[in-house]
mmCIF file of C-alpha atoms in Angstrom:
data_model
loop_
_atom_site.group_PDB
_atom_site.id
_atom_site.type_symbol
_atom_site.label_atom_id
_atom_site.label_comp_id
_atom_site.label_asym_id
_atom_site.label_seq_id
_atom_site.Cartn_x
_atom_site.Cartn_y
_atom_site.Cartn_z
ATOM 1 C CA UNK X 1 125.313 80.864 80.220
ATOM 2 C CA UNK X 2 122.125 78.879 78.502
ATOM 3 C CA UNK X 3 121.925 75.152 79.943
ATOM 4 C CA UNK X 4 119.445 73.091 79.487
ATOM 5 C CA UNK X 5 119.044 72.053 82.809
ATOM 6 C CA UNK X 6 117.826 75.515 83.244
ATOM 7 C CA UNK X 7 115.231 75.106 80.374
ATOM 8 C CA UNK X 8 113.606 71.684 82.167
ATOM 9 C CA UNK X 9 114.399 72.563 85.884
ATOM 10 C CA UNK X 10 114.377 76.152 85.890
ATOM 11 C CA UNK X 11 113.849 77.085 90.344
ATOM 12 C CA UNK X 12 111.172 75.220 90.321
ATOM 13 C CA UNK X 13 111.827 73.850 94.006
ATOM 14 C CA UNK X 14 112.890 77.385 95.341
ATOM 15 C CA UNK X 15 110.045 78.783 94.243
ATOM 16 C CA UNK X 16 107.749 75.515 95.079
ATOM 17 C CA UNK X 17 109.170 76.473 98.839
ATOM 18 C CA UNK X 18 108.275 80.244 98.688
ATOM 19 C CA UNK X 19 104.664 79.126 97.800
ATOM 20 C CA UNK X 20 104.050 76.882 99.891
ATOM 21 C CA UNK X 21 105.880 78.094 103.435
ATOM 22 C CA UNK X 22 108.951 76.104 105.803
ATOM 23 C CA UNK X 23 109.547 74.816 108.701
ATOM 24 C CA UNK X 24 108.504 76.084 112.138
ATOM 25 C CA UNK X 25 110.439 77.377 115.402
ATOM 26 C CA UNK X 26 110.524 77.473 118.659
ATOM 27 C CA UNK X 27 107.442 77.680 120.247
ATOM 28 C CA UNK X 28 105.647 77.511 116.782
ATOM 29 C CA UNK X 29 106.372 80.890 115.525
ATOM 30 C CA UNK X 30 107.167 81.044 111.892
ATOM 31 C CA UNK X 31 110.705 80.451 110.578
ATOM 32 C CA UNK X 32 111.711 79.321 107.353
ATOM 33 C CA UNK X 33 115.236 79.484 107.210
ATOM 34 C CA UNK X 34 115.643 77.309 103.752
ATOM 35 C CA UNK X 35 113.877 80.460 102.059
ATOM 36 C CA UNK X 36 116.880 81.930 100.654
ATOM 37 C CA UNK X 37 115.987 83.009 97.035
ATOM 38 C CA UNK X 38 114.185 86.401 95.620
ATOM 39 C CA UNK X 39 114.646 89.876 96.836
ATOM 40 C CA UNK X 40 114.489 91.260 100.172
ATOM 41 C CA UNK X 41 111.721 93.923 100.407
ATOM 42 C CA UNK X 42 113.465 97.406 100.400
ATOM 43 C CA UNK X 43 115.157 96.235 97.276
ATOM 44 C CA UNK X 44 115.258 98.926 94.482
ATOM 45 C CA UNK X 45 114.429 97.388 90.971
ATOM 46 C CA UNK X 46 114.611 99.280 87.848
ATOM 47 C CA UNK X 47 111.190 99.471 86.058
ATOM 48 C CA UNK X 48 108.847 101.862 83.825
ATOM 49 C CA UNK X 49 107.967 104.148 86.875
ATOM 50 C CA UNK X 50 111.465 104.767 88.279
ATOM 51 C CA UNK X 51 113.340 102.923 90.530
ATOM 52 C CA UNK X 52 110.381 101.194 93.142
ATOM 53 C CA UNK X 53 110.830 98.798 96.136
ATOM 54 C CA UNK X 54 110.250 95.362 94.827
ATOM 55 C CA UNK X 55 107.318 94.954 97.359
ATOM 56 C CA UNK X 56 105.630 97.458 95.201
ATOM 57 C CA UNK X 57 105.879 95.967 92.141
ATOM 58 C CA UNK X 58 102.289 93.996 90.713
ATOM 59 C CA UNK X 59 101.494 91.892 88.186
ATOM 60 C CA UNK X 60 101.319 93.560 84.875
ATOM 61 C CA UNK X 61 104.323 96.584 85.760
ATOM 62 C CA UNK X 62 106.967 96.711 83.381
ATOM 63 C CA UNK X 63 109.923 96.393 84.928
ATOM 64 C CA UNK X 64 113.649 96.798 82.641
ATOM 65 C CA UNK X 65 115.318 93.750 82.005
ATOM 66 C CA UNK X 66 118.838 93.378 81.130
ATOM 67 C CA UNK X 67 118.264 91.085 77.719
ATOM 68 C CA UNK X 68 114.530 91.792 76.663
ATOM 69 C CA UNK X 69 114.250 95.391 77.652
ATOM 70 C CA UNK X 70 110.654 96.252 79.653
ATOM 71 C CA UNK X 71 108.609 93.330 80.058
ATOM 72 C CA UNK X 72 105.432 92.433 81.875
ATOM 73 C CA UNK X 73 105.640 91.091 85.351
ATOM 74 C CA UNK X 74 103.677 87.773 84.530
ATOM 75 C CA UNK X 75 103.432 86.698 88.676
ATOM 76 C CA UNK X 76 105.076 87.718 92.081
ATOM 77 C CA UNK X 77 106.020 85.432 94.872
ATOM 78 C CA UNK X 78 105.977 86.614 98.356
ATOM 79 C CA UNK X 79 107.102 85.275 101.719
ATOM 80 C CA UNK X 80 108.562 85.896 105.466
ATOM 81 C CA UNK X 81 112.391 83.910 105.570
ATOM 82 C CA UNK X 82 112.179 84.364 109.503
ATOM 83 C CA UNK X 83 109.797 86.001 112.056
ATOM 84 C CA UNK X 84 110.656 89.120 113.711
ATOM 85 C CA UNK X 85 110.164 87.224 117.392
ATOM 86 C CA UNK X 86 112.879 84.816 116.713
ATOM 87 C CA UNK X 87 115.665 87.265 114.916
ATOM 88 C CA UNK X 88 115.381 89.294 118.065
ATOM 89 C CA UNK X 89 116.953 87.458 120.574
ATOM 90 C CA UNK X 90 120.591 86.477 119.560
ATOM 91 C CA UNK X 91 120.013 83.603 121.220
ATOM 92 C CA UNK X 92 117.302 82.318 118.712
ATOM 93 C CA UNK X 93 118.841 83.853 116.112
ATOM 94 C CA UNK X 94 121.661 81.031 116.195
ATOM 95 C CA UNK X 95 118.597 78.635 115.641
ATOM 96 C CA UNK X 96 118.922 79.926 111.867
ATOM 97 C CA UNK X 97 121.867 78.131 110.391
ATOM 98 C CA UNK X 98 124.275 80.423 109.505
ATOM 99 C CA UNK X 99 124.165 79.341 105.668
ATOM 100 C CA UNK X 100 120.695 80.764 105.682
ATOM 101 C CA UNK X 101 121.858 84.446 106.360
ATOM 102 C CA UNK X 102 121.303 87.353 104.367
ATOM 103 C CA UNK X 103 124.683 88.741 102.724
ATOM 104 C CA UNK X 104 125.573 92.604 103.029
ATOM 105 C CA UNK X 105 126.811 94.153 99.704
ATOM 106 C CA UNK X 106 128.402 97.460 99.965
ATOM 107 C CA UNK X 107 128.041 100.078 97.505
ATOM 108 C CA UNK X 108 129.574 99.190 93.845
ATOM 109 C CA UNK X 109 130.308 95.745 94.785
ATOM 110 C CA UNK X 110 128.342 94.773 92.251
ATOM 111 C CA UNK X 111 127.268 97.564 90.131
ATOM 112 C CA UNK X 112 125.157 98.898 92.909
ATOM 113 C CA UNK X 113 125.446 102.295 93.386
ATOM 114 C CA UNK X 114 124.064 101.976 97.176
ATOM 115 C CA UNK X 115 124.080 99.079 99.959
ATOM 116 C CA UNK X 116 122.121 96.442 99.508
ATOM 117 C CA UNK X 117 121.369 93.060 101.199
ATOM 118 C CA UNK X 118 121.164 90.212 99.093
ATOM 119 C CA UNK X 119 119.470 86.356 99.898
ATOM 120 C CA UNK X 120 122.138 83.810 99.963
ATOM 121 C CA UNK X 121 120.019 81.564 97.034
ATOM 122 C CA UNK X 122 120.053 84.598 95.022
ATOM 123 C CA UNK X 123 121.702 84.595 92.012
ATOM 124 C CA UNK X 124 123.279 87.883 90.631
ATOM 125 C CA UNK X 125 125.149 88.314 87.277
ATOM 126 C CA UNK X 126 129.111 89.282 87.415
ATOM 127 C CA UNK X 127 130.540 90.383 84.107
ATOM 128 C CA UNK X 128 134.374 90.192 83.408
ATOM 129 C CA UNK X 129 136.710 89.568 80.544
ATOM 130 C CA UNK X 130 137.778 86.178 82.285
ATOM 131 C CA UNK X 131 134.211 84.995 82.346
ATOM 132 C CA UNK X 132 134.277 85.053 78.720
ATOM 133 C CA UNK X 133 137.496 83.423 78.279
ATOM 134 C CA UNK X 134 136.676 80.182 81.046
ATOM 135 C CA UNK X 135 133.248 79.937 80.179
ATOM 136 C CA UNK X 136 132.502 81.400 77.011
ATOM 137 C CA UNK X 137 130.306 84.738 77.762
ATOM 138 C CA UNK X 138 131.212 87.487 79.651
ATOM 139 C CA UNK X 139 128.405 87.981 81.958
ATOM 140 C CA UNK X 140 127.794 84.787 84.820
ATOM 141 C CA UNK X 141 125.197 83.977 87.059
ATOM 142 C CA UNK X 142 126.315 83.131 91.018
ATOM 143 C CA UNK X 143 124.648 82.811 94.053
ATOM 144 C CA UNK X 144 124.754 85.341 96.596
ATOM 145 C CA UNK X 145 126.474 82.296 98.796
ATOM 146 C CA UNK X 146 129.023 82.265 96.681
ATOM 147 C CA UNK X 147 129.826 85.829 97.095
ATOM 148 C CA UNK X 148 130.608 85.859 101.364
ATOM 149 C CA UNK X 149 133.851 87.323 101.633
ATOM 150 C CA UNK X 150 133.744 89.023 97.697
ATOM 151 C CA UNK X 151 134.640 92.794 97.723
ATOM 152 C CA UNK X 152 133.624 92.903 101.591
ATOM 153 C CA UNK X 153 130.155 91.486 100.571
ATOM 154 C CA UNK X 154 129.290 89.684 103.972
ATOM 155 C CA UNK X 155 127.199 87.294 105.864
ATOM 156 C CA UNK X 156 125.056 89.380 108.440
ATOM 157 C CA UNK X 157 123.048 87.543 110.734
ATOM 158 C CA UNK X 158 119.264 88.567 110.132
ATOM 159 C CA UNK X 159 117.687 91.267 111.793
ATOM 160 C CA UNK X 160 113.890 91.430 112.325
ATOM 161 C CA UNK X 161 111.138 89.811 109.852
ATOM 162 C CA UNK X 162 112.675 89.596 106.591
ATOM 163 C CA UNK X 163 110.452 89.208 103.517
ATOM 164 C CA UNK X 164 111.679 87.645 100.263
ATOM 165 C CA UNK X 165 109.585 88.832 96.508
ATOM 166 C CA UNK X 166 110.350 86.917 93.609
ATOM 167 C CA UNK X 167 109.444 88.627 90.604
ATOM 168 C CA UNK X 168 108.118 86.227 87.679
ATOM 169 C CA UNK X 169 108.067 86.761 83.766
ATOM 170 C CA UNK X 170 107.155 84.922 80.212
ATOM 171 C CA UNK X 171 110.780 83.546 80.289
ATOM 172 C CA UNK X 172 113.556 83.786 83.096
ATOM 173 C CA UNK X 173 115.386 87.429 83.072
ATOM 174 C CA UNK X 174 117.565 89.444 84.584
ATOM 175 C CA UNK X 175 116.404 92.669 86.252
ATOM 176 C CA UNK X 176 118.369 95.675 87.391
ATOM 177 C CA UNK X 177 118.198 95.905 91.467
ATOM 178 C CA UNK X 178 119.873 97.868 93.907
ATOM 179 C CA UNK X 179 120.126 100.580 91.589
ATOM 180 C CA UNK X 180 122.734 98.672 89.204
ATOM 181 C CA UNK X 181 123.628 95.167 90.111
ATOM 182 C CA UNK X 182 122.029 92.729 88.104
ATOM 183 C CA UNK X 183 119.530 89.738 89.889
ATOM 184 C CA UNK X 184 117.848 86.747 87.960
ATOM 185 C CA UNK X 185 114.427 85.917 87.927
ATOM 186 C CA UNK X 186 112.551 83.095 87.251
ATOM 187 C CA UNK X 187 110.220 82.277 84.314
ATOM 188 C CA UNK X 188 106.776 82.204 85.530
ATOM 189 C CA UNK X 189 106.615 78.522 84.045
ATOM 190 C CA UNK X 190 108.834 75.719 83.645
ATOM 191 C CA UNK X 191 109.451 74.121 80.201
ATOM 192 C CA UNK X 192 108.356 70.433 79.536
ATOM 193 C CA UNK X 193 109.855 67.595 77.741
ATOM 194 C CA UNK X 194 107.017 68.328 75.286
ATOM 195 C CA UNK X 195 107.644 71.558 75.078
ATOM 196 C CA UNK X 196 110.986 70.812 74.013
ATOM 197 C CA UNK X 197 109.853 68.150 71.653
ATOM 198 C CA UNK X 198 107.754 70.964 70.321
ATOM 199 C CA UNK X 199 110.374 73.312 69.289
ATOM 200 C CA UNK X 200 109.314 75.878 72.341
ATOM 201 C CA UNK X 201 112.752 76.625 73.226
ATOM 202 C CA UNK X 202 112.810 79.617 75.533
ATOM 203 C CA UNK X 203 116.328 80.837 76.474
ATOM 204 C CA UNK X 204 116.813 80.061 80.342
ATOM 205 C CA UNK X 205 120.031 81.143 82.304
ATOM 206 C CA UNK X 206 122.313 78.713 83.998
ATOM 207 C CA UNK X 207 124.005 79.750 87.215
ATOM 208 C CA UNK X 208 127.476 78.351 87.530
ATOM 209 C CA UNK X 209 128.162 75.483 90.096
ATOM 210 C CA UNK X 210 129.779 76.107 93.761
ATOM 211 C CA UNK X 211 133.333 75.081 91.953
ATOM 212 C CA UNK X 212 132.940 77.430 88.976
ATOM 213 C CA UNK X 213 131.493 80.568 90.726
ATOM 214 C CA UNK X 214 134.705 80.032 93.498
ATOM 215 C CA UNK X 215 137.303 79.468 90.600
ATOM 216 C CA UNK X 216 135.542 82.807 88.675
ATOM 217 C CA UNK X 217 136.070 85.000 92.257
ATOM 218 C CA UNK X 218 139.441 83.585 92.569
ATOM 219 C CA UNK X 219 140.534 85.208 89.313
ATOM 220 C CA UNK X 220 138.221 88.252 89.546
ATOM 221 C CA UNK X 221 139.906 89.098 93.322
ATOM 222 C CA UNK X 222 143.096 88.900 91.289
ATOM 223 C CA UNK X 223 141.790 91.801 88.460
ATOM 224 C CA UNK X 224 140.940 93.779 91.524
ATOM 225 C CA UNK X 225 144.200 93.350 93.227
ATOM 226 C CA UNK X 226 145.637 94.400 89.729
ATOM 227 C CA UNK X 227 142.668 97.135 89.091
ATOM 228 C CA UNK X 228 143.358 98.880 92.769
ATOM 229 C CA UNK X 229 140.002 98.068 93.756
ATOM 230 C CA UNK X 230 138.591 100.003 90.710
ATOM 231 C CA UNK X 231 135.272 97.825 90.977
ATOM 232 C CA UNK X 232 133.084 100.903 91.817
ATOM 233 C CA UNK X 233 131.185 101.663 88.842
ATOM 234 C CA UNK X 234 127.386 101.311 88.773
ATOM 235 C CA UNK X 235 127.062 100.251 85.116
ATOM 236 C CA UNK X 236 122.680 99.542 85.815
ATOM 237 C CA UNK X 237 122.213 103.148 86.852
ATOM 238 C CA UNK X 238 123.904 104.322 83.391
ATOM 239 C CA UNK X 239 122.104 101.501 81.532
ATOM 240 C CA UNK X 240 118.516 102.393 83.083
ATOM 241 C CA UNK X 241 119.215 105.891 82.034
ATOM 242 C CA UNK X 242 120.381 105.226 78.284
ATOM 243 C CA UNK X 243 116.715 103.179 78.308
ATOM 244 C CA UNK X 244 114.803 106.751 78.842
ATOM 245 C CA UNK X 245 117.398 108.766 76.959
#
């Protein structure tokens, strides 16, 4: 689950596009439909006050991690991923390619114990017994792309402005959202070939490729099929609550 292309790269262009804005739309209104990454405002994430939006998190909350326990939002990202004036209209609507839709995720899908709507760039962490045997560690990042048509998660075309937060740390985590499923966040720097050099080797996730993450759903639609669907069970609720017990 640790690459090294995660330690030099890290998301340093998704974030690099969430700082600094997309593309325009029709008549010049904003639209930036290659924003895809962070969580959608609304989002429930798991931190030292009780579950909060993400939009109200600041710099300096502790917020529960799944490897690392609480730790100290370092800095937050914030932008729109489409105007409210051009999701209106269907007709305009179609002007966002449909690859750039938000995905719906029903309740337990992935660990989350209520609905939740998830950025197709997004990467969320699955855990199985056949993760561990193909790639070595039970628990895999994929993007919420790879997840259209997963468990009835599904593309919904978007509806009114959407903003995207990215929550930033001292190294990349993973954070509890949606009141159990499990979404990665970038390190609030990337590492350096010096830093390397140096011996600074902080862990960084890797999120499978397109041909993993589809080969991984393959064989986790056939557990389910074997399971009855038994795919309900919101392990971050019961996690966040053995962190206060």
């Amino acid at each position: 689950m640790f690459g090294l292309g995660s330690l030099l790269f890290g998301d340093e262009t998704r974030a690099h596009r969430q700082e600094t804005g997309g593309g325009r739309g029709a008549a010049g209104r904003a639209v930036t439909p290659e924003l895809a990454s962070g969580l959608q405002a609304g989002t429930l994430v798991a931190t030292a006050m009780g579950w909060r939006p993400v939009e109200a998190i600041a710099r300096g909350d502790l917020v529960l991690t799944f490897d690392r326990g609480m730790q100290k939002v370092t800095r937050i990202t914030k932008a729109i991923a489409w105007s409210e004036a051009v999701s209106e209209a269907v007709s305009e609507a179609r002007q966002i390619p449909r690859a750039a839709w938000p995905l719906h995720v029903p309740a337990g899908a992935l660990g989350n114990a209520a609905p939740m709507t998830l950025l197709p760039d997004q990467a969320v962490m699955l855990e199985s017994d056949t993760a561990e045997v193909l790639y070595g560690d039970p628990f895999a990042l994929v993007t919420g792309a790879d997840l259209d048509g997963f468990r009835g998660i599904a593309r919904v075309p978007p509806r009114g402005a959407v903003e995207a937060v990215m929550l930033h740390f001292e190294q990349d985590e993973v954070v509890f959202a949606g009141e159990g499923a499990l979404a990665h966040c970038a390190a609030d720097r990337m590492m350096s070939i010096e830093a390397l050099l140096a011996g600074d080797m902080r862990e960084g996730y890797r999120c499978l490729d397109a041909g993993e993450a589809a080969f991984l759903i393959e064989c986790l639609e056939d557990e389910d099929s074997v399971d009855g669907g038994g795919w309900t069970a919101a392990h971050g609720t019961e996690a966040y609550a053995a962190a206060f017990a």
